[in-house]
GROMACS .gro file of N, CA and C in nm:
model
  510
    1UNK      N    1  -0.630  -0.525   2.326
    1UNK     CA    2  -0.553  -0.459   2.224
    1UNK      C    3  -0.500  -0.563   2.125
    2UNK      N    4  -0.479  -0.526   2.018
    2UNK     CA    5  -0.492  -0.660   1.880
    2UNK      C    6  -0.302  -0.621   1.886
    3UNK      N    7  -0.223  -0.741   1.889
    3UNK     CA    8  -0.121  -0.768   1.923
    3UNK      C    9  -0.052  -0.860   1.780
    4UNK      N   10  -0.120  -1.005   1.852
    4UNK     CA   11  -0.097  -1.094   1.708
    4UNK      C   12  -0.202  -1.098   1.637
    5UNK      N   13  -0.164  -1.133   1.464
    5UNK     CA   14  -0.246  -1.157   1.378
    5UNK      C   15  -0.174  -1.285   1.329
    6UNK      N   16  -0.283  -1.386   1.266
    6UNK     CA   17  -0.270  -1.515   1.197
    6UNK      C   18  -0.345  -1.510   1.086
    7UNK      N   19  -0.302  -1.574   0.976
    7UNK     CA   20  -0.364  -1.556   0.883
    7UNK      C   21  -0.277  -1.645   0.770
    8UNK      N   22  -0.339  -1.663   0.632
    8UNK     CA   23  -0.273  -1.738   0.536
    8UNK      C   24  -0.250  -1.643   0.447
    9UNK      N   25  -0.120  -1.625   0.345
    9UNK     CA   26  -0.070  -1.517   0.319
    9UNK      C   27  -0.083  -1.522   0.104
   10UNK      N   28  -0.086  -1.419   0.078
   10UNK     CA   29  -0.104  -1.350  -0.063
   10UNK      C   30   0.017  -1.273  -0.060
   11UNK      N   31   0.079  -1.315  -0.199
   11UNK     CA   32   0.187  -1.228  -0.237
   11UNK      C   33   0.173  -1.167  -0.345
   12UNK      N   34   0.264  -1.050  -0.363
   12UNK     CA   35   0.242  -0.952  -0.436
   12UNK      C   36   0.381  -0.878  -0.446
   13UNK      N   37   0.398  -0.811  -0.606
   13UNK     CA   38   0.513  -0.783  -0.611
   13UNK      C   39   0.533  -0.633  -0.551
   14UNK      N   40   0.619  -0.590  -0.631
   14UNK     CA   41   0.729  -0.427  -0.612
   14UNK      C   42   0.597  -0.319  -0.711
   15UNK      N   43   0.617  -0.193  -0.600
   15UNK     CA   44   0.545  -0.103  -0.671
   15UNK      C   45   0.332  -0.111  -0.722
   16UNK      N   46   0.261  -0.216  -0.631
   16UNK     CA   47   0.162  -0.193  -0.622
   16UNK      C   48   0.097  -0.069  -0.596
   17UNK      N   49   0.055   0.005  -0.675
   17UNK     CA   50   0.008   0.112  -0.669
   17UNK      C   51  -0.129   0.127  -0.649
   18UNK      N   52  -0.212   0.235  -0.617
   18UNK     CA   53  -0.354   0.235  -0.528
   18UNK      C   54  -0.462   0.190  -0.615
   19UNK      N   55  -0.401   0.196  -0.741
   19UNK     CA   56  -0.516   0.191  -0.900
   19UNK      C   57  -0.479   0.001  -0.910
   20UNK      N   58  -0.398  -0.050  -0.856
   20UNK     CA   59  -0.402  -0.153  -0.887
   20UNK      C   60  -0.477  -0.208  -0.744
   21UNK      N   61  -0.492  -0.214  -0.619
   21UNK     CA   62  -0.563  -0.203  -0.538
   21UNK      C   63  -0.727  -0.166  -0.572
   22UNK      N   64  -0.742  -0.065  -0.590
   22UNK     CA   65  -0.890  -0.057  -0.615
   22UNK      C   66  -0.865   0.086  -0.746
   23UNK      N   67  -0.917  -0.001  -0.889
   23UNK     CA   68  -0.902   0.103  -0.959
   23UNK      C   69  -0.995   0.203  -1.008
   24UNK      N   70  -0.934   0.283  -1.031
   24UNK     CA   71  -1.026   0.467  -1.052
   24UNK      C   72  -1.156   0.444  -1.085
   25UNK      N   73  -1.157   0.307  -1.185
   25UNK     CA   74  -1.274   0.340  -1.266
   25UNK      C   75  -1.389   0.316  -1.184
   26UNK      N   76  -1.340   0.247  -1.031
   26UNK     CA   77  -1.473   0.230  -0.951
   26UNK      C   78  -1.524   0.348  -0.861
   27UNK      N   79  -1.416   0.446  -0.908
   27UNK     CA   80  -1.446   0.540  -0.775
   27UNK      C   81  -1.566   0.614  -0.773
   28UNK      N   82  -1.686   0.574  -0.815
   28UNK     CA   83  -1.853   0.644  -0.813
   28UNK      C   84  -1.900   0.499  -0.718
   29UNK      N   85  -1.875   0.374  -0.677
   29UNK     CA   86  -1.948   0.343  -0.609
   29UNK      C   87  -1.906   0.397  -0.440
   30UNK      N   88  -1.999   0.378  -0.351
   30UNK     CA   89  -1.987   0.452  -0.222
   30UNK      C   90  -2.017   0.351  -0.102
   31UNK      N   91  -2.042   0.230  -0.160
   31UNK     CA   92  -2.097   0.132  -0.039
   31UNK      C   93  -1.963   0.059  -0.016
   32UNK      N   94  -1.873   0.058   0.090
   32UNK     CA   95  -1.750  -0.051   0.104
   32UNK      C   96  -1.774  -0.170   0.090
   33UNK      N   97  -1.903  -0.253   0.092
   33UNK     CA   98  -1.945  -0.387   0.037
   33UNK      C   99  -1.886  -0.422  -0.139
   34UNK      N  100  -1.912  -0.317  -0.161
   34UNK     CA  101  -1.958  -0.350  -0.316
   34UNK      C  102  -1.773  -0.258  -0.419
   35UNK      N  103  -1.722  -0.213  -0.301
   35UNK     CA  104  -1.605  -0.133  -0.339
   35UNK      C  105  -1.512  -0.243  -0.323
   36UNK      N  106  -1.527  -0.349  -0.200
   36UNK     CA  107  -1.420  -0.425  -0.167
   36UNK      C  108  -1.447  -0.544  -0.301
   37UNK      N  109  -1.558  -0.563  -0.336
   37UNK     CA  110  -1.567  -0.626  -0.482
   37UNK      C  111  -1.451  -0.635  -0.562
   38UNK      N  112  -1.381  -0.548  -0.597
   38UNK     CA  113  -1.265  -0.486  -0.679
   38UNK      C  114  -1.117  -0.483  -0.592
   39UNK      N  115  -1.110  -0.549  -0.519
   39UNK     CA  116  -0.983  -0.551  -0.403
   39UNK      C  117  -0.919  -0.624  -0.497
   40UNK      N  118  -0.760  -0.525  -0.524
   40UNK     CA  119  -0.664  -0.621  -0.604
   40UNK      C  120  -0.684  -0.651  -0.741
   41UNK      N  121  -0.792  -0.598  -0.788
   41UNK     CA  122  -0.825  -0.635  -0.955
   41UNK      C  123  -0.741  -0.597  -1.050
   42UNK      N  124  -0.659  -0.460  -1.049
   42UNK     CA  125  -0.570  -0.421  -1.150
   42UNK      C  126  -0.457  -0.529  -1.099
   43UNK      N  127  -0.432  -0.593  -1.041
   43UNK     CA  128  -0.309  -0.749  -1.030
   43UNK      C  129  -0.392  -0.902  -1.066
   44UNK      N  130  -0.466  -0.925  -0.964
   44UNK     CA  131  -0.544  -1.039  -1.007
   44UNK      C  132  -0.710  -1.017  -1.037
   45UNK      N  133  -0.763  -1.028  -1.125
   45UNK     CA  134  -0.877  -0.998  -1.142
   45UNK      C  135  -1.011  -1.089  -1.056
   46UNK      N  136  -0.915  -1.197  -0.981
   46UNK     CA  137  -0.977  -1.308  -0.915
   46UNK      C  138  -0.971  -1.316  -0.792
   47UNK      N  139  -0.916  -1.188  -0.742
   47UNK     CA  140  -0.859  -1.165  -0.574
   47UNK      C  141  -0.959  -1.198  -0.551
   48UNK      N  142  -1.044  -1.090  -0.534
   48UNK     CA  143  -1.154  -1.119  -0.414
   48UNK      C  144  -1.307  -1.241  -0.451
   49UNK      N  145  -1.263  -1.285  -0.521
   49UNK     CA  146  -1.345  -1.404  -0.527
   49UNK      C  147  -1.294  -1.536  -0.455
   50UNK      N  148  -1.137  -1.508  -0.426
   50UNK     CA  149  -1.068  -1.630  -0.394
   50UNK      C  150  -1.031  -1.597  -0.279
   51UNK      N  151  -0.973  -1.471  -0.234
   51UNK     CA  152  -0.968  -1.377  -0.076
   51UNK      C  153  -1.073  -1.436   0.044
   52UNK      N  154  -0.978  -1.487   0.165
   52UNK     CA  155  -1.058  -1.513   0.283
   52UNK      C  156  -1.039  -1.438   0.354
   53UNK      N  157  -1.165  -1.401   0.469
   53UNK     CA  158  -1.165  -1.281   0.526
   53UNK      C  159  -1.084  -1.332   0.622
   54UNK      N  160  -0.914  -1.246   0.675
   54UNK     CA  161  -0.846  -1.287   0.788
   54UNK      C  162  -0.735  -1.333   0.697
   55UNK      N  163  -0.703  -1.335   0.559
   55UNK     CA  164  -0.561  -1.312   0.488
   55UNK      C  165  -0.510  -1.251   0.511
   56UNK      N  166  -0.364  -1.265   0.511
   56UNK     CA  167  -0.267  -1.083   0.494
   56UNK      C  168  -0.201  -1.105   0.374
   57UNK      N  169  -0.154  -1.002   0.329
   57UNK     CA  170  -0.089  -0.958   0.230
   57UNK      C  171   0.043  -0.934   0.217
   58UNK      N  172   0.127  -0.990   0.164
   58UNK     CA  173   0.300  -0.931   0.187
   58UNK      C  174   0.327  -0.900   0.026
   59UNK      N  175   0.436  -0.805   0.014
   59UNK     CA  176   0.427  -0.708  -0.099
   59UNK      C  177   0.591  -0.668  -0.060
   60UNK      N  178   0.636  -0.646  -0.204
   60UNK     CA  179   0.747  -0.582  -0.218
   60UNK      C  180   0.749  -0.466  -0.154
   61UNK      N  181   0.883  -0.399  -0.220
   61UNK     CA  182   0.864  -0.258  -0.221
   61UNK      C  183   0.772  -0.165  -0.243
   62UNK      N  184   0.709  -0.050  -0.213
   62UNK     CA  185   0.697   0.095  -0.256
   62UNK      C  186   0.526   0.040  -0.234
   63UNK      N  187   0.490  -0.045  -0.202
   63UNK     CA  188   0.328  -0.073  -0.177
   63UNK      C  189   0.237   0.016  -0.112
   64UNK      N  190   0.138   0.081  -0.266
   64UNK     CA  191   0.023   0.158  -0.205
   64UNK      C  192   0.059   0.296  -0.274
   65UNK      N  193   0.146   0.287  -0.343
   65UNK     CA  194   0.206   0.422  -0.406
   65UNK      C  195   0.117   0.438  -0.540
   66UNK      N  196   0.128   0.562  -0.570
   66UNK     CA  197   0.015   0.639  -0.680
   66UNK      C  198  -0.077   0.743  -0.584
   67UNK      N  199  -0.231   0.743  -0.598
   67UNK     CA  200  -0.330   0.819  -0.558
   67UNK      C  201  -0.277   0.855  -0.376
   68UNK      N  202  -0.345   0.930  -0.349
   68UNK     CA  203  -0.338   0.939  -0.206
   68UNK      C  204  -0.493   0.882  -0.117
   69UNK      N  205  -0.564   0.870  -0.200
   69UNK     CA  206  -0.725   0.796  -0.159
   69UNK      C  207  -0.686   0.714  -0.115
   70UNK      N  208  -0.819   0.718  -0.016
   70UNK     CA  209  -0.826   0.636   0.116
   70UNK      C  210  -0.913   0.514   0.101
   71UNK      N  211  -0.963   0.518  -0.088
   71UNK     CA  212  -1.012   0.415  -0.139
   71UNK      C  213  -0.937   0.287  -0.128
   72UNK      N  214  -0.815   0.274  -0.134
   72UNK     CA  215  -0.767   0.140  -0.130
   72UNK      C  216  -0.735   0.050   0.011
   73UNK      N  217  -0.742   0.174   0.111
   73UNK     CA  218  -0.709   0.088   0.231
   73UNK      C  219  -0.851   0.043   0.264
   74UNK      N  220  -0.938   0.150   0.232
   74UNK     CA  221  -1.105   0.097   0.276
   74UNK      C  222  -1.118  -0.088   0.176
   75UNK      N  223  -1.050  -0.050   0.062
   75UNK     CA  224  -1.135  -0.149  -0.029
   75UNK      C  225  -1.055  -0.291   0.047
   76UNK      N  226  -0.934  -0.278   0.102
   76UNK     CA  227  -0.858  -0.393   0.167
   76UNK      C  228  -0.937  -0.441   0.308
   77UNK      N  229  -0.926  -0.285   0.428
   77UNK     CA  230  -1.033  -0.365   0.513
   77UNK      C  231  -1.148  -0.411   0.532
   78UNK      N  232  -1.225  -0.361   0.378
   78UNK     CA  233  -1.375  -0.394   0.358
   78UNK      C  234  -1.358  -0.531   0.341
   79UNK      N  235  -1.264  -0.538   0.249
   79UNK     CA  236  -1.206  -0.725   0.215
   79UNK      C  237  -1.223  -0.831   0.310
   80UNK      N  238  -1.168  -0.757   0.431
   80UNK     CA  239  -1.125  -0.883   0.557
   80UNK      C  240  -0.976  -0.879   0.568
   81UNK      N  241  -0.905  -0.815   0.466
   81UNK     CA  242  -0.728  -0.844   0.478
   81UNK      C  243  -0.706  -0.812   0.636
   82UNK      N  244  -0.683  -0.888   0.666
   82UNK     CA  245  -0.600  -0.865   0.832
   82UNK      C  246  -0.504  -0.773   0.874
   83UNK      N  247  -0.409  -0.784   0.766
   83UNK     CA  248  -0.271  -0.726   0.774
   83UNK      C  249  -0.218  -0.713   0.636
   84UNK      N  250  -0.091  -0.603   0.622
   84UNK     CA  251  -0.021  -0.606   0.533
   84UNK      C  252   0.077  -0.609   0.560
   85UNK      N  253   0.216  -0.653   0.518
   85UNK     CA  254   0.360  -0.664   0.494
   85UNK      C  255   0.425  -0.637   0.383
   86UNK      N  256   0.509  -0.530   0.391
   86UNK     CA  257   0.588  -0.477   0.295
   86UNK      C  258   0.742  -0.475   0.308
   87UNK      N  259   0.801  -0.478   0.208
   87UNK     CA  260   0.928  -0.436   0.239
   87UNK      C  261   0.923  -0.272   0.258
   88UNK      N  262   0.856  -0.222   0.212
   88UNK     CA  263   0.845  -0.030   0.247
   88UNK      C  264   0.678  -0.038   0.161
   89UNK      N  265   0.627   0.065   0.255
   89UNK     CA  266   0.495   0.134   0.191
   89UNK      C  267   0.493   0.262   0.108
   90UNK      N  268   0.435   0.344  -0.033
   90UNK     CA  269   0.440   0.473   0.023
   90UNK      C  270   0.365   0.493   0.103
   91UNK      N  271   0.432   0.625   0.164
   91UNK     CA  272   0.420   0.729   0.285
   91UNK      C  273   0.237   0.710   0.344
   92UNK      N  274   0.205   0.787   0.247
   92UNK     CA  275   0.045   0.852   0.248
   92UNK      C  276  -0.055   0.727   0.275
   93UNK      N  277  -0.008   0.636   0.220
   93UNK     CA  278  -0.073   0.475   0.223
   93UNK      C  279  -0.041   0.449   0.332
   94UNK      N  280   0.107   0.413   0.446
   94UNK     CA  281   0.134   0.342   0.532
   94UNK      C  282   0.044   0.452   0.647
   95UNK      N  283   0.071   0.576   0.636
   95UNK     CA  284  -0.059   0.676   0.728
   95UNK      C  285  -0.192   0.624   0.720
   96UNK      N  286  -0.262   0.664   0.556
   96UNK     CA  287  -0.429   0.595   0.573
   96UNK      C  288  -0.446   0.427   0.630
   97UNK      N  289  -0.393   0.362   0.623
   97UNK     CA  290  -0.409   0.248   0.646
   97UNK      C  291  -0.404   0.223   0.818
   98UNK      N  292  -0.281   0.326   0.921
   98UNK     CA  293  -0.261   0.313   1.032
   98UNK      C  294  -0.430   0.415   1.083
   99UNK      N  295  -0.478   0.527   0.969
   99UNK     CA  296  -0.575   0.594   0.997
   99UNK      C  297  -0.705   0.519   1.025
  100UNK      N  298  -0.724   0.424   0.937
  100UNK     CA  299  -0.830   0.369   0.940
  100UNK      C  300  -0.858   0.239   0.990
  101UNK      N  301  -0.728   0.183   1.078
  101UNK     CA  302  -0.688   0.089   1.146
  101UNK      C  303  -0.675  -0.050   1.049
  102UNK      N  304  -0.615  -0.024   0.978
  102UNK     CA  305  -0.530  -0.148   0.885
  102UNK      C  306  -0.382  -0.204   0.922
  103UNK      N  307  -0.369  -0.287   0.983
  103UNK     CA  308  -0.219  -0.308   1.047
  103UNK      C  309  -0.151  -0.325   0.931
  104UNK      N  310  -0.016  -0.261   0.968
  104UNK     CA  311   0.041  -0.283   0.829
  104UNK      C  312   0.225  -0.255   0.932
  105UNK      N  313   0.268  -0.380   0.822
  105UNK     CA  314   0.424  -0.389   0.888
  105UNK      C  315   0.495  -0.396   0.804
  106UNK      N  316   0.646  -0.310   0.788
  106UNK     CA  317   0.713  -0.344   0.710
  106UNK      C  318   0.824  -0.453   0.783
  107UNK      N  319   0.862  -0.535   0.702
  107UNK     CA  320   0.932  -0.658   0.678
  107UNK      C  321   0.993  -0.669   0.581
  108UNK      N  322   1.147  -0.648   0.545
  108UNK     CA  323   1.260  -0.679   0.446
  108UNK      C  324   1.256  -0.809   0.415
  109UNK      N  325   1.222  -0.824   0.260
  109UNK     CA  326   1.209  -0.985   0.215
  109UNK      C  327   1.128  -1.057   0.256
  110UNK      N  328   1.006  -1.062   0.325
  110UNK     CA  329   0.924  -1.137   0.361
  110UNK      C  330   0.880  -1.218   0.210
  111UNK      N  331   0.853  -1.127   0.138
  111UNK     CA  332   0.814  -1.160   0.002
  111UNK      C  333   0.923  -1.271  -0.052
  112UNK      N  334   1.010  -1.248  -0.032
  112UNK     CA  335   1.064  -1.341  -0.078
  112UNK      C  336   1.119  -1.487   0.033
  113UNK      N  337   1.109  -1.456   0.151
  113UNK     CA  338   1.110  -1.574   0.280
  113UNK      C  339   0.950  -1.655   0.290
  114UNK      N  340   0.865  -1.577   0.240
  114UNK     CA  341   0.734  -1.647   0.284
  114UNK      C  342   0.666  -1.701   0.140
  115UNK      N  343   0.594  -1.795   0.150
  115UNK     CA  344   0.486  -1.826   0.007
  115UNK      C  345   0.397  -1.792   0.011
  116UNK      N  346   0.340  -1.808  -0.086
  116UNK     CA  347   0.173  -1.790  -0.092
  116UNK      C  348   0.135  -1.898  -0.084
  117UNK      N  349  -0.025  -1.903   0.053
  117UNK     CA  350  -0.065  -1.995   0.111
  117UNK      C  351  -0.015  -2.022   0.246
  118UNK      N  352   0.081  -2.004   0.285
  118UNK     CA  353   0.168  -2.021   0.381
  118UNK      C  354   0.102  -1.967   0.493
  119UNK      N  355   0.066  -2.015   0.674
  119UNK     CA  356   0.009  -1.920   0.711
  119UNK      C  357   0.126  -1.841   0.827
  120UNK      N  358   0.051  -1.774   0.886
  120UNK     CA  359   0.196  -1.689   0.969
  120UNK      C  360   0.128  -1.589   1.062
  121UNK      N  361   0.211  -1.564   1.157
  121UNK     CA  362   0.192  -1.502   1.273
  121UNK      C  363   0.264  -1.384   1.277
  122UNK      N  364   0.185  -1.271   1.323
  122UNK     CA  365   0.265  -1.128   1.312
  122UNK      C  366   0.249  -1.047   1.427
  123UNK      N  367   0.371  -1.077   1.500
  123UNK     CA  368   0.346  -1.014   1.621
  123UNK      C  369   0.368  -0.839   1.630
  124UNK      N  370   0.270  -0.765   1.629
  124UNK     CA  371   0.277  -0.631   1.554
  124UNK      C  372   0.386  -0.526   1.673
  125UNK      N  373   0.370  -0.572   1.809
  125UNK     CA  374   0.486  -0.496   1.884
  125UNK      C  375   0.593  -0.507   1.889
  126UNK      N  376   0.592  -0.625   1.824
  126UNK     CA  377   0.743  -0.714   1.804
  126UNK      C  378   0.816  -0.669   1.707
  127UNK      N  379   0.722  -0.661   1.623
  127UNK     CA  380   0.750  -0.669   1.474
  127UNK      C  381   0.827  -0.765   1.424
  128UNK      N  382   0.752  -0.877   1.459
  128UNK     CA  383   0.811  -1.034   1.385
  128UNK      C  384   0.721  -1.097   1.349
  129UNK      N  385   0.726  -1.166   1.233
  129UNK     CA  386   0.654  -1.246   1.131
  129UNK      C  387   0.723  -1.361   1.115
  130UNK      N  388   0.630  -1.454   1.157
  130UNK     CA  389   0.639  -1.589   1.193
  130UNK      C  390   0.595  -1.708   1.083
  131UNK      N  391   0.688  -1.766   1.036
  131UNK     CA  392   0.557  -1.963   0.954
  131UNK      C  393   0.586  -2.036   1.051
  132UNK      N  394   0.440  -2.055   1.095
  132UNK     CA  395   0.368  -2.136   1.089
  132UNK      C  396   0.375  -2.261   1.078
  133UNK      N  397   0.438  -2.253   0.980
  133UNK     CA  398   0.460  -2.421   0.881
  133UNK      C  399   0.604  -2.435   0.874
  134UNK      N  400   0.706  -2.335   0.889
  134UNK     CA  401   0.834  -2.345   0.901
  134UNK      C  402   0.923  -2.324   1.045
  135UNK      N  403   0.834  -2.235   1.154
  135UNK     CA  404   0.887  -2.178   1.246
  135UNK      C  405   0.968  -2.077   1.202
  136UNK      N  406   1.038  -2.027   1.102
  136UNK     CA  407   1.117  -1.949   1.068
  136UNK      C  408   1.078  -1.803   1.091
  137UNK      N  409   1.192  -1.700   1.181
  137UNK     CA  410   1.110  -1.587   1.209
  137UNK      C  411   1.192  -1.518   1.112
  138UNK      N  412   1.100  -1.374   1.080
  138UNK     CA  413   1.158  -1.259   1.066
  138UNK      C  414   1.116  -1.188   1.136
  139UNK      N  415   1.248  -1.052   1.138
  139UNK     CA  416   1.227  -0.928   1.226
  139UNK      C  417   1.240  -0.807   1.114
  140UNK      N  418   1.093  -0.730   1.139
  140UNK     CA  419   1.021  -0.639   1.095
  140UNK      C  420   1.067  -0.503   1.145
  141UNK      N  421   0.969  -0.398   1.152
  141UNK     CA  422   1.011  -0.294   1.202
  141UNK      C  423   0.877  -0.321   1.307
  142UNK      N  424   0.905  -0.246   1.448
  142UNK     CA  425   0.763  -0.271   1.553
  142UNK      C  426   0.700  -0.169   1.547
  143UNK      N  427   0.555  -0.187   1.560
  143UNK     CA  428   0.461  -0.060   1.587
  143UNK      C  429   0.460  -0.023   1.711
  144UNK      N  430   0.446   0.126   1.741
  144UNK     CA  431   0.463   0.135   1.884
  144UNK      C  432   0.260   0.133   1.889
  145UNK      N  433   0.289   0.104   2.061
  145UNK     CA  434   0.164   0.126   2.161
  145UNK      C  435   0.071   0.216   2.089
  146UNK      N  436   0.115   0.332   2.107
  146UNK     CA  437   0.000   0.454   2.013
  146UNK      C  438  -0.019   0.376   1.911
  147UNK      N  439   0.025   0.321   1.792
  147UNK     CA  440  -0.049   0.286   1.656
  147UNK      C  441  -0.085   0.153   1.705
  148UNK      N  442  -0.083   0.064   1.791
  148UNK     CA  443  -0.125  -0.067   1.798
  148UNK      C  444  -0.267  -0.003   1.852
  149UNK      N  445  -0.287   0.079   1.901
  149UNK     CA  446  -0.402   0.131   2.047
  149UNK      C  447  -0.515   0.179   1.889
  150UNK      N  448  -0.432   0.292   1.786
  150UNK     CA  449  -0.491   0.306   1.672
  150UNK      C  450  -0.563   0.196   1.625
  151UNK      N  451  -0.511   0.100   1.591
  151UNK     CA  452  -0.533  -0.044   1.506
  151UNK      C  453  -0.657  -0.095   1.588
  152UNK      N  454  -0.645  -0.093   1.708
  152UNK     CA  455  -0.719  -0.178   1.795
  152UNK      C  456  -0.855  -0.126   1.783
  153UNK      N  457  -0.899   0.006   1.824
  153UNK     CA  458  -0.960   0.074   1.820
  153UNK      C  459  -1.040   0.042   1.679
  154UNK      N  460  -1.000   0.013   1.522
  154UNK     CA  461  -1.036   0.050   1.458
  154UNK      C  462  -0.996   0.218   1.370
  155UNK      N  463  -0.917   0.229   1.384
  155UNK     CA  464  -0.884   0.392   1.324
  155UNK      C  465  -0.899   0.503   1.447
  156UNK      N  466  -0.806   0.592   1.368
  156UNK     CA  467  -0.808   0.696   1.437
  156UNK      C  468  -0.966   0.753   1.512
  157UNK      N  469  -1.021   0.808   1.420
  157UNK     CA  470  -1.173   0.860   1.459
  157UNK      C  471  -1.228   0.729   1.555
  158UNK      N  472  -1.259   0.612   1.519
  158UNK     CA  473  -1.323   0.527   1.641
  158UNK      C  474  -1.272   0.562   1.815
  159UNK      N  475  -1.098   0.541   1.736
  159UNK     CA  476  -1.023   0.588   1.887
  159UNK      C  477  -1.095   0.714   1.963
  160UNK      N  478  -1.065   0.846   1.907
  160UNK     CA  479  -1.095   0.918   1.976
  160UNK      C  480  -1.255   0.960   2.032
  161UNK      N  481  -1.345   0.882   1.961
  161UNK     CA  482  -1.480   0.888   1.989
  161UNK      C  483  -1.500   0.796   2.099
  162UNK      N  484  -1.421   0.674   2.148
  162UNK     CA  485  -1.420   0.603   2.261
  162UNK      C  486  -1.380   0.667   2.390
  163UNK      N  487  -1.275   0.777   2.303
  163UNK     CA  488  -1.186   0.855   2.439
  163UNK      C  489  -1.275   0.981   2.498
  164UNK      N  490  -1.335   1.010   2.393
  164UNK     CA  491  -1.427   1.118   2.422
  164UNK      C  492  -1.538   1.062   2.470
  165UNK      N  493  -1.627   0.942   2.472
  165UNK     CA  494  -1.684   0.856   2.566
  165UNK      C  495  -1.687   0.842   2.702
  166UNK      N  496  -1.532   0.772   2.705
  166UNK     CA  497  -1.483   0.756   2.864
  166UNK      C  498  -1.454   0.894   2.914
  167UNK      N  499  -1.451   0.976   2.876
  167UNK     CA  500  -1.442   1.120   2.923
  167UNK      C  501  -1.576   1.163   2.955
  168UNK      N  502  -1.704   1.149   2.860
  168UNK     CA  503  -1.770   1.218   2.920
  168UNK      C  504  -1.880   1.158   3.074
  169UNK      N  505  -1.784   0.991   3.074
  169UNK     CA  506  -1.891   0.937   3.174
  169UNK      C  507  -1.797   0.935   3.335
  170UNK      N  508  -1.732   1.004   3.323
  170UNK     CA  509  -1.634   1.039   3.424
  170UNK      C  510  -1.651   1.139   3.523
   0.00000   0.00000   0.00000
């Protein structure tokens, strides 16, 4: 079960919305290769050219707010983003993202305790986010068991197609 994540971190401000994540105008391509192309472009137009697979992301407030498409969490885990950290998600975003097994933690001020580049440890039951390079912790909010078991799995649907697996060889 995926517990800790490590990774070197990307910051991002207040109010990232889903069009700045992956914007509208891509929404006719259908391959997640070529969708994660565009990860982050309405902020940096250079994300994903410079994005290593196994970054996380920490973000102000209200992150993921606008559309309710499930385009932006795909276009993040198509990316490689490991994780996200927010001070708050919207709603519909912090769901698709736990749906499709995107760990995602909120953390008060990380954005402003952590740098960019910096790498860090996120212990997701804990809900503490760790440097690396500073030792300095913060305390997050924790995911319980059920959404870590989600995450692990890969999303909801993987989950229950494993469960329905071990069920039918029983």
């Amino acid at each position: 079960m995926i517990n800790v994540i490590k990774g070197k971190v990307w910051i991002f401000g207040n109010n990232i919305d889903t069009d700045q994540i992956y914007p509208g105008r891509y929404l006719e391509l259908t391959e997640p290769n070529k969708i994660a192309t565009h990860a982050m472009e309405g902020v940096d137009p250079t994300f994903s050219k410079n994005f290593k697979s196994g970054d996380i992301l920490i973000a102000g407030d209200n992150f993921g707010c606008g559309s309710s498409r499930e385009h932006a969490v795909i276009t993040l885990k198509e990316l490689g983003v490991a994780a996200v950290v927010a001070n708050s998600f919207a709603r519909i975003f912090y769901r698709n993202a736990i749906n499709l097994g995107l760990p995602v933690l909120i953390c008060k001020d990380a954005c402003l305790k952590i740098k960019k580049g910096e790498n860090i440890s996120l212990n997701l039951s804990a809900g503490i986010l760790t440097s690396l390079e500073t030792g300095e912790s913060i305390q997050g909010e924790k995911l319980s068991d059920h959404v870590i078991n989600i995450i692990s799995n890969g999303g909801v649907i993987p989950m229950i197609r494993a469960q329905l697996l071990r069920n039918t060889k029983k």
